[in-house]
XYZ file of C-alpha atoms in Angstrom:
658
model
C 161.842 71.867 -34.024
C 161.044 75.048 -35.801
C 161.149 78.555 -35.292
C 159.558 81.622 -36.763
C 161.547 83.837 -39.235
C 161.724 86.482 -36.554
C 163.900 84.254 -34.527
C 167.456 84.435 -35.249
C 169.555 81.344 -34.771
C 172.868 81.484 -33.677
C 175.871 80.444 -36.062
C 176.649 77.476 -33.715
C 173.206 76.312 -33.906
C 173.008 76.705 -37.808
C 176.220 74.541 -37.937
C 174.758 71.827 -35.689
C 171.664 71.703 -37.908
C 169.418 71.472 -34.798
C 167.417 74.653 -35.769
C 165.854 75.349 -39.103
C 164.119 78.385 -40.315
C 160.208 77.692 -40.532
C 159.451 77.352 -44.303
C 157.394 80.229 -45.790
C 154.469 78.167 -46.727
C 154.028 77.011 -43.172
C 154.093 80.482 -41.719
C 151.429 81.770 -44.037
C 149.146 78.914 -43.014
C 149.798 79.658 -39.342
C 148.754 83.380 -40.090
C 145.483 82.077 -41.721
C 144.720 80.005 -38.637
C 145.587 82.809 -36.303
C 143.316 85.075 -38.233
C 140.338 82.746 -38.388
C 140.794 82.300 -34.532
C 140.649 85.908 -34.071
C 137.508 86.201 -36.012
C 135.875 83.203 -34.106
C 136.850 84.772 -30.825
C 135.282 88.149 -31.758
C 132.108 86.283 -32.461
C 131.860 84.796 -29.043
C 129.795 86.273 -26.486
C 131.852 88.202 -24.059
C 129.433 87.535 -21.291
C 130.540 83.861 -21.490
C 134.078 84.750 -20.035
C 132.401 85.541 -16.672
C 130.501 82.071 -16.395
C 131.691 80.004 -13.513
C 130.448 76.819 -15.415
C 127.690 75.276 -17.428
C 124.621 73.063 -16.861
C 125.143 69.463 -17.723
C 122.971 66.861 -19.370
C 120.210 65.214 -17.239
C 120.278 61.499 -16.617
C 118.072 58.862 -15.026
C 119.226 59.731 -11.553
C 118.144 63.656 -12.034
C 116.055 65.050 -9.467
C 113.222 67.641 -9.771
C 114.425 70.986 -8.972
C 118.103 69.880 -9.001
C 120.557 70.690 -11.809
C 124.056 69.192 -12.385
C 126.576 71.822 -13.064
C 130.111 71.335 -14.687
C 133.061 73.845 -14.300
C 136.592 74.116 -15.633
C 139.300 73.574 -13.144
C 140.503 77.003 -13.212
C 136.892 78.084 -11.980
C 136.768 75.675 -9.164
C 138.127 78.175 -6.597
C 135.062 80.694 -7.485
C 132.405 78.313 -6.274
C 131.607 77.097 -2.626
C 128.727 75.394 -0.922
C 125.843 77.534 -0.420
C 126.772 80.019 -3.148
C 124.132 81.789 -5.180
C 124.210 81.619 -8.769
C 122.111 82.844 -11.847
C 121.550 80.350 -14.605
C 120.757 81.658 -18.180
C 118.922 79.196 -20.312
C 119.639 80.704 -23.744
C 117.761 78.156 -25.761
C 114.623 79.237 -24.286
C 115.503 82.782 -22.917
C 114.724 81.939 -19.227
C 116.818 83.100 -16.272
C 116.895 81.029 -12.995
C 118.453 81.570 -9.647
C 119.907 78.620 -7.759
C 122.094 77.757 -4.787
C 124.806 75.063 -4.515
C 123.758 72.359 -2.351
C 126.303 69.750 -3.114
C 129.957 70.068 -3.864
C 131.591 71.490 -5.882
C 133.663 68.071 -6.279
C 136.614 67.534 -8.368
C 136.380 64.743 -11.181
C 138.980 63.464 -13.614
C 138.631 64.243 -17.135
C 139.739 60.966 -18.778
C 139.016 58.296 -16.386
C 136.719 57.416 -13.768
C 137.701 58.342 -10.031
C 137.792 54.663 -8.925
C 139.675 53.247 -11.713
C 143.336 51.752 -10.935
C 144.941 54.488 -13.114
C 143.492 57.298 -11.221
C 143.929 55.665 -7.954
C 147.627 54.806 -8.926
C 148.516 58.308 -9.973
C 147.219 59.770 -6.554
C 148.744 57.122 -4.491
C 152.063 57.406 -6.067
C 152.163 61.201 -5.789
C 155.576 61.178 -4.149
C 156.926 59.522 -7.260
C 154.807 60.297 -10.169
C 154.649 63.905 -11.264
C 151.918 63.123 -14.039
C 148.265 63.665 -13.258
C 144.959 63.698 -15.056
C 143.223 66.689 -16.041
C 140.300 67.516 -13.962
C 137.188 69.403 -13.819
C 134.253 70.306 -11.170
C 130.980 69.077 -10.752
C 128.253 70.338 -8.245
C 124.343 70.213 -7.647
C 122.433 73.339 -7.837
C 119.004 73.623 -6.270
C 116.621 75.949 -8.257
C 115.279 78.558 -5.992
C 112.925 80.080 -8.850
C 112.723 81.688 -12.240
C 113.215 85.425 -12.542
C 110.323 87.065 -14.010
C 109.882 90.972 -14.285
C 112.305 91.524 -11.295
C 110.619 88.988 -9.192
C 111.417 85.399 -8.197
C 108.574 83.038 -9.164
C 108.167 79.145 -8.763
C 110.001 77.569 -11.674
C 107.914 75.708 -14.220
C 110.706 74.306 -16.384
C 114.368 73.257 -16.096
C 117.213 75.230 -17.346
C 118.566 73.569 -20.840
C 121.975 71.857 -21.039
C 124.947 73.922 -21.525
C 123.308 77.007 -20.145
C 125.893 79.308 -18.747
C 126.019 79.801 -14.897
C 126.931 82.912 -13.306
C 127.996 84.071 -9.594
C 125.851 86.464 -8.021
C 127.823 89.230 -6.335
C 127.277 89.784 -2.442
C 124.888 92.684 -2.761
C 122.662 90.569 -5.219
C 123.027 87.593 -3.046
C 121.921 89.438 0.243
C 118.657 90.832 -1.674
C 117.931 87.235 -2.801
C 118.446 85.716 0.647
C 116.678 88.247 2.403
C 119.569 88.814 5.134
C 119.434 92.552 5.300
C 118.236 94.028 8.786
C 119.651 95.808 11.891
C 120.575 92.696 13.897
C 123.447 90.328 12.733
C 123.652 86.539 13.744
C 127.052 86.225 12.156
C 128.810 85.564 8.862
C 127.131 83.662 6.182
C 129.345 80.533 5.350
C 130.528 80.594 1.656
C 130.888 84.609 1.589
C 133.595 86.737 2.569
C 131.755 89.954 3.980
C 128.091 88.867 4.041
C 126.305 88.734 7.320
C 123.138 86.932 8.330
C 120.753 89.518 9.345
C 117.331 90.068 10.602
C 114.890 92.907 10.899
C 114.096 93.503 14.450
C 111.055 95.732 13.243
C 109.464 92.982 11.192
C 106.604 91.500 13.012
C 106.962 88.520 10.743
C 110.511 87.541 12.056
C 111.069 87.699 16.065
C 107.505 87.395 17.395
C 107.187 84.144 15.075
C 109.169 82.537 18.079
C 112.581 80.743 17.902
C 114.345 77.544 18.842
C 117.979 77.204 19.543
C 119.202 73.646 19.808
C 122.177 71.619 19.792
C 124.451 69.365 21.950
C 126.501 70.615 24.880
C 129.706 72.469 23.507
C 128.086 73.567 20.106
C 127.740 77.145 21.153
C 124.311 77.555 22.258
C 125.095 79.744 25.239
C 127.286 81.926 23.099
C 124.399 82.340 20.573
C 122.133 83.266 23.627
C 124.673 85.756 25.115
C 125.133 87.325 21.636
C 121.348 87.520 20.943
C 121.017 89.246 24.413
C 123.478 91.897 23.452
C 121.908 92.324 20.153
C 118.413 92.647 21.349
C 119.371 95.109 23.923
C 121.192 97.192 21.390
C 117.742 97.308 19.131
C 115.543 98.557 22.125
C 113.953 95.057 22.539
C 112.977 94.083 26.206
C 114.702 90.859 26.977
C 113.658 88.460 29.564
C 115.867 85.464 30.352
C 114.953 82.296 32.287
C 118.318 81.324 33.470
C 118.345 78.029 35.098
C 122.124 77.698 35.492
C 122.969 81.441 36.429
C 125.195 82.006 33.215
C 123.856 85.357 32.289
C 123.871 87.472 35.447
C 127.050 89.110 34.474
C 126.169 90.120 30.861
C 126.320 93.781 31.589
C 130.170 93.155 31.807
C 132.414 92.784 28.958
C 133.809 89.232 28.264
C 137.222 88.394 29.592
C 137.281 84.951 28.011
C 140.678 84.721 26.033
C 139.238 82.486 23.049
C 136.110 84.913 22.890
C 138.414 88.105 22.848
C 140.487 86.460 20.094
C 137.302 85.711 18.106
C 136.106 89.265 18.572
C 139.379 90.561 17.338
C 139.223 88.685 14.279
C 135.715 90.007 13.654
C 136.836 93.550 14.318
C 134.702 93.848 17.449
C 135.388 94.822 20.917
C 134.144 93.135 24.209
C 130.995 95.183 25.708
C 128.535 94.538 28.274
C 124.895 95.139 28.005
C 123.330 98.170 29.556
C 120.444 98.294 31.807
C 120.555 94.747 33.340
C 118.454 93.668 36.122
C 118.706 90.358 38.170
C 115.774 88.536 39.776
C 115.817 85.971 42.187
C 113.203 84.116 44.283
C 112.836 85.209 47.973
C 115.214 82.800 50.093
C 117.156 81.741 47.234
C 120.761 83.216 46.113
C 121.949 84.354 42.691
C 125.304 84.063 40.969
C 125.707 87.788 41.047
C 124.677 88.790 44.723
C 126.274 92.252 44.506
C 124.596 93.543 41.444
C 123.144 97.006 41.869
C 119.755 96.104 40.137
C 119.177 92.756 41.995
C 115.540 92.153 42.857
C 114.049 89.492 45.391
C 110.582 88.583 44.519
C 107.713 86.317 45.747
C 104.904 84.759 43.963
C 101.114 85.647 44.364
C 99.149 82.611 44.662
C 96.279 84.235 43.091
C 97.957 84.644 39.887
C 98.473 80.863 39.321
C 95.774 78.748 37.649
C 94.515 76.171 39.921
C 94.465 73.832 37.095
C 98.040 74.477 36.378
C 99.052 74.189 40.056
C 97.499 70.636 40.206
C 99.392 69.520 37.063
C 102.659 71.025 38.256
C 102.425 69.279 41.533
C 101.570 65.869 39.575
C 98.319 65.475 41.841
C 96.329 62.137 41.150
C 92.746 62.430 39.751
C 91.473 62.049 43.258
C 93.744 64.593 44.695
C 92.888 67.355 41.927
C 89.071 66.809 42.501
C 89.506 67.582 46.267
C 92.010 70.469 45.396
C 89.455 72.022 43.185
C 86.764 71.434 45.701
C 88.868 73.270 48.481
C 89.522 75.999 45.939
C 85.920 76.550 45.199
C 84.999 76.707 48.814
C 87.643 79.013 49.531
C 86.209 81.283 46.868
C 82.887 81.139 48.566
C 84.373 81.943 51.956
C 86.271 85.032 50.630
C 82.815 86.366 49.532
C 81.352 85.354 52.901
C 84.091 87.272 54.651
C 84.145 90.165 52.254
C 87.614 89.692 51.217
C 86.719 89.532 47.426
C 84.408 90.811 45.943
C 83.886 93.197 48.819
C 80.523 93.991 49.547
C 78.837 96.718 47.143
C 81.865 96.775 44.891
C 80.301 96.251 41.363
C 83.760 96.145 39.557
C 85.040 93.534 41.886
C 81.765 91.585 41.516
C 82.294 91.720 37.616
C 85.720 90.600 37.808
C 84.954 87.628 40.053
C 82.412 86.528 37.304
C 85.095 86.947 34.534
C 88.024 84.913 35.973
C 89.389 82.442 33.516
C 91.007 79.984 35.926
C 92.668 77.951 33.017
C 94.854 81.021 32.828
C 94.988 82.703 36.176
C 93.859 82.197 39.802
C 91.075 83.733 41.884
C 91.911 87.595 42.875
C 93.256 88.134 46.246
C 93.376 84.311 47.080
C 96.203 83.060 49.084
C 97.683 79.671 49.427
C 96.765 80.010 53.207
C 93.079 80.441 52.279
C 93.294 77.057 50.404
C 95.281 75.372 53.424
C 92.608 76.430 55.890
C 89.838 74.861 53.767
C 91.846 71.616 53.416
C 92.585 71.629 57.127
C 88.622 72.153 57.790
C 88.005 69.070 55.661
C 90.529 66.925 57.564
C 89.190 68.093 60.865
C 85.536 67.126 59.750
C 86.630 63.802 58.489
C 88.857 62.953 61.700
C 87.313 60.984 64.724
C 87.910 64.062 66.881
C 85.976 66.430 64.507
C 83.193 64.175 64.241
C 83.029 63.751 68.103
C 83.191 67.543 68.678
C 80.452 68.198 66.188
C 78.147 65.752 68.136
C 79.057 67.490 71.263
C 79.187 71.052 70.046
C 75.794 71.897 71.446
C 76.732 70.875 74.913
C 79.934 73.104 75.151
C 82.027 69.914 75.963
C 84.021 69.818 72.830
C 87.595 68.883 72.993
C 90.474 70.563 71.085
C 91.382 68.493 67.966
C 94.511 66.511 68.029
C 96.525 65.697 64.971
C 95.053 68.482 62.879
C 96.942 69.108 59.610
C 97.867 72.723 60.602
C 98.383 72.445 64.297
C 102.155 71.982 63.987
C 102.639 74.242 61.269
C 101.634 77.870 62.411
C 101.157 80.797 60.266
C 103.290 82.258 57.503
C 105.378 84.052 59.956
C 106.338 80.947 61.799
C 104.183 81.729 64.857
C 101.152 79.789 65.761
C 97.748 81.001 66.074
C 96.118 77.814 67.273
C 93.328 79.535 69.282
C 90.158 80.920 67.541
C 88.724 84.076 68.846
C 85.223 82.703 68.887
C 85.962 79.535 70.526
C 83.150 77.883 68.371
C 85.403 74.925 67.503
C 89.107 73.837 67.955
C 89.735 73.961 64.147
C 92.957 75.497 63.583
C 92.926 78.497 60.946
C 95.521 81.101 60.093
C 93.979 83.341 57.391
C 91.059 85.759 57.773
C 88.968 82.690 58.224
C 90.080 82.304 61.801
C 87.614 84.944 62.915
C 84.630 82.626 62.366
C 85.244 78.954 62.214
C 81.888 78.102 62.266
C 81.178 79.750 58.986
C 84.111 77.692 57.498
C 82.690 74.408 58.879
C 79.177 75.369 57.512
C 80.607 75.897 54.073
C 82.532 72.491 54.228
C 79.542 70.524 55.466
C 77.511 72.102 52.494
C 80.063 70.366 50.172
C 80.697 67.077 51.864
C 83.556 64.988 50.893
C 84.921 61.607 52.041
C 88.157 59.791 51.957
C 90.255 61.209 54.776
C 93.312 59.433 53.093
C 93.019 61.322 49.943
C 92.542 64.726 51.837
C 95.739 63.968 53.886
C 97.485 63.206 50.535
C 96.430 66.432 49.006
C 97.362 68.356 52.441
C 100.840 66.943 52.040
C 101.180 68.392 48.449
C 99.815 71.749 49.350
C 102.010 71.931 52.413
C 104.894 71.140 50.362
C 104.110 74.442 48.524
C 103.840 76.295 51.759
C 107.087 75.095 52.945
C 108.810 76.617 49.794
C 107.903 80.186 51.426
C 107.630 81.730 48.182
C 103.801 82.649 48.052
C 102.501 85.754 49.519
C 105.475 86.661 51.471
C 104.968 89.629 53.620
C 107.574 92.459 52.906
C 108.398 91.026 49.517
C 106.918 92.259 46.398
C 105.894 90.302 43.193
C 107.634 91.088 40.015
C 106.883 94.421 38.390
C 106.106 93.216 34.709
C 105.811 96.818 33.470
C 109.521 97.500 34.510
C 110.490 94.054 32.760
C 108.987 95.475 29.633
C 110.832 98.672 29.404
C 112.667 99.178 26.129
C 116.120 97.679 26.020
C 115.906 96.368 29.396
C 117.527 92.920 30.086
C 115.874 90.981 32.997
C 117.723 87.685 33.951
C 115.632 85.547 36.358
C 118.053 83.547 38.100
C 116.731 80.009 39.001
C 120.076 78.299 39.648
C 119.444 78.068 43.398
C 116.031 76.482 43.140
C 117.071 72.810 42.713
C 113.451 71.917 41.517
C 112.135 71.680 38.025
C 108.762 71.966 39.836
C 109.569 75.077 41.402
C 111.210 76.489 38.132
C 107.892 75.574 36.102
C 105.965 77.368 38.911
C 107.912 80.548 38.383
C 108.143 80.389 34.617
C 104.315 79.757 34.496
C 103.465 82.717 36.681
C 105.988 85.135 34.997
C 104.805 84.131 31.438
C 101.205 84.699 32.465
C 102.077 88.229 33.957
C 104.112 89.250 30.918
C 101.511 88.317 28.451
C 98.729 90.083 30.366
C 100.999 93.123 30.632
C 101.998 93.070 27.057
C 98.219 92.731 26.149
C 97.415 95.919 28.214
C 100.402 97.786 26.635
C 99.202 96.592 23.074
C 95.682 98.116 23.564
C 97.033 101.351 24.904
C 99.428 101.573 21.964
C 96.781 100.716 19.352
C 94.414 103.171 20.790
C 96.949 105.816 20.613
C 98.212 104.862 17.255
C 101.916 104.348 18.796
C 104.172 101.370 18.392
C 104.572 98.798 21.030
C 107.929 97.900 22.467
C 108.914 94.343 21.297
C 109.776 91.839 24.040
C 111.504 88.609 23.770
C 111.310 85.805 26.421
C 114.298 83.356 26.495
C 113.537 80.049 28.169
C 116.755 77.941 28.949
C 116.751 74.226 29.308
C 113.111 74.278 27.688
C 112.970 70.487 27.756
C 112.685 70.700 31.530
C 109.615 73.031 30.997
C 107.943 71.522 27.921
C 109.147 67.922 27.632
C 106.992 65.330 25.923
C 106.164 63.922 29.324
C 105.247 67.099 31.013
C 103.057 68.044 28.019
C 101.083 64.900 28.399
C 100.905 65.188 32.148
C 100.220 69.034 32.207
C 97.970 69.873 29.113
C 96.555 73.106 30.791
C 100.090 74.644 31.271
C 100.837 73.613 27.612
C 97.755 75.535 26.473
C 98.797 78.575 28.437
C 102.131 78.586 26.628
C 100.541 77.934 23.343
C 98.025 80.739 23.863
C 100.925 83.166 24.741
C 102.639 81.883 21.650
C 99.608 82.451 19.345
C 98.535 85.819 20.856
C 102.115 86.985 21.226
C 102.764 87.171 17.600
C 100.410 90.002 16.905
C 101.671 91.763 20.287
C 105.262 91.703 19.660
C 105.933 89.165 22.469
C 108.264 86.539 21.186
C 109.443 83.178 22.835
C 112.818 81.694 22.407
C 113.290 78.129 23.682
C 116.754 76.882 24.300
C 117.599 73.147 24.697
C 120.458 70.584 24.371
C 117.833 67.826 24.175
C 115.514 68.687 21.392
C 114.496 65.118 21.284
C 112.413 65.784 24.494
C 110.533 68.613 22.773
C 107.237 67.471 21.450
C 105.929 68.081 18.174
C 103.473 70.431 19.767
C 106.133 72.624 20.841
C 108.082 72.347 17.763
C 104.870 73.273 15.968
C 104.959 76.694 17.745
C 108.428 77.697 16.458
C 109.124 79.216 12.964
C 112.711 80.303 13.440
C 115.501 77.820 14.251
C 119.238 78.213 15.115
C 120.628 74.615 15.039
C 124.117 73.726 16.476
C 125.862 70.595 16.190
C 123.702 67.515 16.838
C 125.483 64.266 17.006
C 122.577 61.747 17.327
C 121.339 60.900 13.847
C 117.939 59.778 15.134
C 117.365 63.281 16.590
C 118.326 64.907 13.315
C 116.087 62.597 11.397
C 113.147 63.363 13.783
C 113.719 67.073 13.648
C 113.995 66.903 9.785
C 110.582 65.480 9.670
C 109.192 68.251 12.002
C 110.934 71.254 10.385
C 110.121 70.961 6.742
C 111.850 74.084 5.338
C 115.292 72.714 5.625
C 116.629 70.731 2.881
C 118.444 67.345 3.394
C 121.834 68.830 2.096
C 122.115 71.172 4.976
C 120.609 68.656 7.558
C 123.702 66.318 6.325
C 126.066 68.880 7.751
C 124.403 69.517 11.154
C 126.456 66.466 12.711
C 129.711 68.008 11.585
C 129.336 71.537 12.547
C 132.094 73.154 14.389
C 131.647 74.931 17.711
C 130.022 78.332 16.971
C 128.764 77.282 13.586
C 124.917 76.764 13.037
C 122.120 76.388 10.631
C 120.012 79.364 10.936
C 116.312 79.267 9.547
C 114.373 82.419 9.949
C 111.011 83.600 8.651
C 112.666 86.620 6.745
C 115.330 84.435 4.997
C 114.592 83.132 1.527
C 116.195 79.691 2.341
C 118.121 78.295 5.667
C 121.749 79.340 5.855
C 125.095 77.917 7.306
C 126.070 80.743 9.781
C 129.352 81.370 11.786
C 127.652 82.876 14.759
C 129.286 85.992 16.029
C 131.263 85.756 19.412
C 129.635 87.065 22.331
C 131.205 90.606 23.639
C 129.451 90.367 27.108
C 130.577 88.105 29.999
C 129.092 84.766 30.571
C 129.658 82.577 33.520
C 131.022 79.277 32.406
C 129.228 76.427 34.220
C 129.422 72.630 34.269
């Protein structure tokens, strides 16, 4: 052992002969080496001290747009998955931006990781203190080449041994496009960066969003958090709530786990303002004491006859007869002066412009159609045929077994007698004042097959027994009120117990919201004003727009598609929420541009969605099956690339349902 001349060995050491002074020639040589080292270090680029790693050589397994990066053991802690980096290719003086998509992984310096030596050292960790030196390896996806302050598609690859630098959070936010007024949560891999979207950017929210994931993954929390954030931004939010989960969102959360999560995020529990709860007439809501509770009925005239036929799953024969009855009812409404009224040119024009693929005939009620169906059944019955033959003699008998006889009118009463006495046909709408006119219209458009008419009558009567159409004293929804800035409207469908009924309600309200937003858009555009954005959240979307229903209900899907396409320009966005994304057909997924994807365990579902959503790379899809509750893969039109996000806890109350 040697020591420098500045070290003063003790007398005892000198006597032992264990320490000797370093020879002068050796000291001079060490000084020369040190001086050469100082000159070499001074010549090094000080920028390299900030490099987190360097690009590796390519191999036969290399892939386009993917670069292997190596980093020293001491720099491993500086890098995480999804971290943004800048690669400076010094040989050709090009600069690239990339993102870590795989790793970083730790690799031994001296031996392969699967060698017996490496395995033995690790396995015998309790007994063997020695370990191999190691370094880090990761894969970086090239996002683009930096050129004049812009990011352009890369034409080349970074050269080997190019230094790689971390982007700070401010730079990363700008590159990822996560600045905005609405926060989804924290970006995984960063300490303080939030995934934010711009509520004022028409290219973001009106582009339509899908929130998917298995039960327990955090979808409902994401929806509750979104409702709170949308309301704060002044967006009108409408929620179709099939479980009654969101009828208390105007109250702060009291759930212990959510309170603790809020505390860790530095947030406080808080309910939304201006909540209104809607429920169908005759049905209950999970918040019956709410001060802004609205009972509503549906107007039959608002529903497309084609959508009704599809929702009721009518056969082809039944649909043919339903549309025949509908057309006869329109003629009779004109005959009776119901609509259009005589001499009213505006109503005359309106009657000619009705698009029955999207809406119904103005002022038509379900009772009008039922009366026509009853008239057809009457004319096809033996009693009706016999009465027709004897009508001229005045010996007609009262029809027995008429489809409406035992039902009565909408108020529960029976109006079996007709004022004219022209026949014993049972009618309950305005048509009852002149049964002969009804029969004339029916005879003018003859039809056969009494069995098919009875099957149709059964389905239409099923609608009537719901007691939700044209109910006296119960108003329909005021869509203008729903679309007020910052209003949250929860349509509670938890007490319907019928997907068919839910679909009728959703179809009617979607149509009404779209028409109202169209009118508001025209007014705002003519006045040079901004329109109030609106978002419609459809829970359990697979019940409304499943592949089976789409194939059976093409007209209903066309309505949704029309709303989706026209809504983009008119600030009307759709949000579909489902725990069964495999039931959503490609036609529906094709309407969506934004996704919040929670945990999905089924590999087949992940694979199918991966094929349908082309903007998310495989490295992120590989993590979907392992996401923790509350974590999600977020892909929005405003983001440069999809991000892993820890969704913020919901500050408002959500009812926990099984």
